[in-house]
Amino acid sequence: MALTKEFMGFSVLDKSSFVTSSNILLFNNHFTHRTGNHRVSVVNPVVLCCSDNKRFQRTTPLAAVTDNLVRVAPEKPVRFKVRAVITVRNKVKEDFKDSLVRHVDSFADKFGRNVVLQLVSTQVDLRTGTPKKSKETVLRDWSEKSNVKQERVNYTADFVVDSNFGVPGAITVINKHNQEFFMESITIEGFACGPVHFPCSSWVQSNADLPGKRIFFSNQPYLPNETPAGLRALRQKELRDLRGDGKGVRKLSDRIYDYDVYNDLGNPDRGIDFVRPTLGGEKRPYPRRCRTGRLPSNIDDYAESRVEKPLPMYVPRDEQFEECKANTFSFSRLKGMLHNLLPTITAKFSPKNPDFKGFEQIDSLYSEGLPLNLGTQDKFVERFPMLKGSRQANLLKYDIPKITSQDKFAWMRDDEFARQAIAGVNPVAIERLTVFPPVSKLDPELHGPQESALKEEHIVGQLNGMTLQEALEGNKLFIVDYHDIYLPFLDKINAIDGRATYATRTIYFSTPSGTLKPIAIELSLPGPSSRSKRVFTPPVDATTNWLWQLAKAHVCSNDAGAHQLVYHWLRTHACTEPFIIAAHRQLSAMHPIYKLLDPHMRYTLEINALARQNLINADGVIEACFTPGRYCMEISAAAYKNWRFDLEGLPADLIRRGMAVPDSTQPHGVKLLLDDYPYAADGLLIWDAIDNWVRTYVNHYYPDSDTVCNDRELQAWYAESINVGHADVRDESWWPRLATSDDLTSILTTIIWLASAQHAALNFGQYPYGGYVPNRPPLMRRLVPDENDPEYVNFLSDPQKYFLASIPSMLQATKYMAVVDTLSTHSADEEYIGERSNPSIWSGDAEIVEAFYEFSAKIGHIEKEIEERNRDPKLKNRCGAGVLPYELLAPSSGPGATCRGIPNSVTI
């Protein structure tokens, strides 16, 4: 060793200046540089791309050091140093408390209250049988960089390891500070294998809040039975930590994933009006949600106590919104509060909750804001002096919804009403009509006879010269049928003050030009009276025109409720949550399937928790704004009985609804019955791209069925998703098996489709289409009058006033508009399909990274194809005078309510 020191000029553990190395050889499990007859250990020099460099991307930085550590390889192992660069993301805005604790931690760091790290090898020590570990080291420069204002700050740490250490597979971290910090990534330089990347993206809690060591694995994926010996115990420990013991109240700093029923929507402590039934269980089957462990309410031991805003709901710490997303969401809520606060105060100063006086008053919401008389405005400013000097109009001015941006009166046209059934915010309810009149599936013993009032004479004149049978056999008739969803609840709904609705059916005819036209609407009420079922057909005069407009409004109200409660919330938010919980509990972060699913799970648990707190809860936004009122979630639970995971993929769903038929000659395996069905046509492009990407990924790791069946983590994930997460339907025969690579591809493609494209198609058009309330009223307050009604005279004398009194009031409308504006808004940190953080190093498998870039390129090509379709005049459902282009499945978007963009996950 002395000779080595004399030859090289320094000790093997001394710091040295860095030199460029060349002629790198692999020798004795590490790179060597040949110098004469000596082989010397080296570290490659690297360059850090700083955040202000134009080349900087969201990837883990390489080591911010350039000193090569030179070693002679003796016969016995020697110790040498490797260096880590730890990237920590700072808060852009911190409050006084955060700032104070940061300074305390900076001071304490100088006296040993450090961030302590330790490297763990993939190998075990043959003498002890335990994983090889480096000596513990501390994160350097914390106190010196405590005042750095950059969002991302790089710290360094030196590890001392033996030359036979092997490849690092994990890093443990202990945070001895008082405050958590967000560790974005770690890169290790100095090993023969080259840089080793650890994509962390996690909050590291103070040891006082979360005792023990945090474990981070490298980006190298391993199936369970391929886990290196040095990582096996850590792999199991990390999963045990994430599962918890199912007991106790969860703290906000916890990282525990567990299940519970929906027993937190009501608040019985506030009174009988706030009691809501538990969803989940034999009586009302429902998917499970993330367990918080809160204590029961004072009144009902089976109901969980409430946590009301602004107090946060528990989700595992890493599931909470990151700062950019949280700021966007908070700003949207603030904007919504201001939009709704002024109408609320206006209503208080008014003798009653006012209706819109005319359509021009609705238009003024977008051009001027809600008009307040001078006295009301003065009182408002007195109550909120911080707004003094602000222009009142700007406080309440809404963005112009896209539905009125090109044609102010498009919403009144029948062709636009029909177009939205296949290219609007809810294009997944329409079905091919195979039997006329339509048949109910409700139990007649419970709900009475349910024969339809629709007759052949109602529609035969609208079939372009075809007979009814010819139209049925020619696949020309389609239906949006909400009869069975709503009818069992109508008596209870219509008993609510200010609610009056029907169960609707709408029949459409496919015209030779490729568009649809509505040809009949059936409005049903419970009971055998003559008014229980009414049929409306396209108008022939002024009176029937207004009756037709009212009937269409009731259809749109049914559609808005079913869309929100069934197709949107239940089938994309609630039904995917169990798969996410199970993934964290059963799939290690180093499992390849976890790495595949990771971007498609982002923020979903948080947004679902916020929904339970403020949207779907008793007296929440959904109950206040939608027709079913307090029965909203019971309707959602009733629909879950008909949910089938095996039919949630796009091709299977299209076939189920009769909108497509199997056809192996088609690129996507199905042939659409409506060629110009924008949602389906664009959706099949996205589905096919996801399917090909997932198939490539799965086949890489699972070359045969045995590999699938013998993967204990994978099988445990799928089994738990079904048996615990969807426990109420666990015994259904339709659950797909998981025995082959094709099975796994189908299951994963469906989950990714639901979390990304399906949710995007159902969510981000809510304000562009629903922001103009007459186009899509979320609730109705009056039934359609007939000649025997006392109101019929008023209807005849002023049909516009009657229409405006039927749709939401001014206060209801503005509250709804504020909410759907928030729900339709992308944040600046959104990750869209074909994107992911650290795209070049999220996996240590180079073939998979390359395949992902191919998938990303395919998504780019699809976006261009969608743009071309929207310019094709032959496609009249997406191109034409005043016709909105269909962009809800266009992959990319900027921030805001853009009516386009497919985030990777359910983020809002």
PDB file of N, CA and C in Angstrom, residues 1 21 50 87 139 156 165 175 433 466 482 676 682 823 827 891:
ATOM      1  N   MET A   1       0.816  -1.191   0.000  1.00  0.00           N
ATOM      2  CA  MET A   1       0.000   0.000   0.000  1.00  0.00           C
ATOM      3  C   MET A   1       0.860   1.255   0.000  1.00  0.00           C
ATOM      4  N   SER A  21     -10.291   9.819 -17.785  1.00  0.00           N
ATOM      5  CA  SER A  21      -9.813   8.458 -17.968  1.00  0.00           C
ATOM      6  C   SER A  21     -10.140   7.964 -19.367  1.00  0.00           C
ATOM      7  N   CYS A  50     -27.280  22.132 -15.393  1.00  0.00           N
ATOM      8  CA  CYS A  50     -27.961  22.871 -14.348  1.00  0.00           C
ATOM      9  C   CYS A  50     -29.353  23.271 -14.811  1.00  0.00           C
ATOM     10  N   THR A  87     -30.745  14.965  -5.426  1.00  0.00           N
ATOM     11  CA  THR A  87     -31.530  16.117  -5.863  1.00  0.00           C
ATOM     12  C   THR A  87     -32.751  16.264  -4.969  1.00  0.00           C
ATOM     13  N   LEU A 139     -25.462  13.572   4.208  1.00  0.00           N
ATOM     14  CA  LEU A 139     -25.658  14.465   3.068  1.00  0.00           C
ATOM     15  C   LEU A 139     -24.948  15.779   3.365  1.00  0.00           C
ATOM     16  N   THR A 156     -24.360  16.511  -2.197  1.00  0.00           N
ATOM     17  CA  THR A 156     -23.473  15.374  -2.446  1.00  0.00           C
ATOM     18  C   THR A 156     -23.253  14.577  -1.176  1.00  0.00           C
ATOM     19  N   PHE A 165     -17.654  -4.776  -3.401  1.00  0.00           N
ATOM     20  CA  PHE A 165     -18.997  -4.401  -2.952  1.00  0.00           C
ATOM     21  C   PHE A 165     -20.075  -4.876  -3.918  1.00  0.00           C
ATOM     22  N   ASN A 175     -33.799  10.691   8.059  1.00  0.00           N
ATOM     23  CA  ASN A 175     -33.906  12.145   8.130  1.00  0.00           C
ATOM     24  C   ASN A 175     -33.975  12.568   9.595  1.00  0.00           C
ATOM     25  N   LEU A 433     -79.944   0.307 -31.085  1.00  0.00           N
ATOM     26  CA  LEU A 433     -81.268  -0.182 -30.730  1.00  0.00           C
ATOM     27  C   LEU A 433     -81.540  -1.471 -31.501  1.00  0.00           C
ATOM     28  N   MET A 466     -87.575   4.444 -44.821  1.00  0.00           N
ATOM     29  CA  MET A 466     -87.384   3.058 -44.419  1.00  0.00           C
ATOM     30  C   MET A 466     -88.523   2.611 -43.510  1.00  0.00           C
ATOM     31  N   TYR A 482     -81.903   5.992 -20.124  1.00  0.00           N
ATOM     32  CA  TYR A 482     -81.689   6.191 -18.695  1.00  0.00           C
ATOM     33  C   TYR A 482     -82.901   5.759 -17.875  1.00  0.00           C
ATOM     34  N   ASP A 676     -68.375   7.864 -38.466  1.00  0.00           N
ATOM     35  CA  ASP A 676     -68.023   9.164 -37.899  1.00  0.00           C
ATOM     36  C   ASP A 676     -68.513   9.233 -36.454  1.00  0.00           C
ATOM     37  N   ASP A 682     -61.234   8.045 -32.517  1.00  0.00           N
ATOM     38  CA  ASP A 682     -59.979   8.512 -31.926  1.00  0.00           C
ATOM     39  C   ASP A 682     -59.547   7.598 -30.782  1.00  0.00           C
ATOM     40  N   LEU A 823     -62.981  21.234 -12.413  1.00  0.00           N
ATOM     41  CA  LEU A 823     -62.784  19.847 -12.814  1.00  0.00           C
ATOM     42  C   LEU A 823     -62.243  19.722 -14.235  1.00  0.00           C
ATOM     43  N   SER A 827     -53.411  21.210 -14.682  1.00  0.00           N
ATOM     44  CA  SER A 827     -52.357  21.937 -13.987  1.00  0.00           C
ATOM     45  C   SER A 827     -51.103  21.979 -14.855  1.00  0.00           C
ATOM     46  N   PRO A 891     -53.908  14.032 -27.498  1.00  0.00           N
ATOM     47  CA  PRO A 891     -53.082  13.663 -26.341  1.00  0.00           C
ATOM     48  C   PRO A 891     -52.537  14.812 -25.507  1.00  0.00           C
TER      49      PRO A 891
END
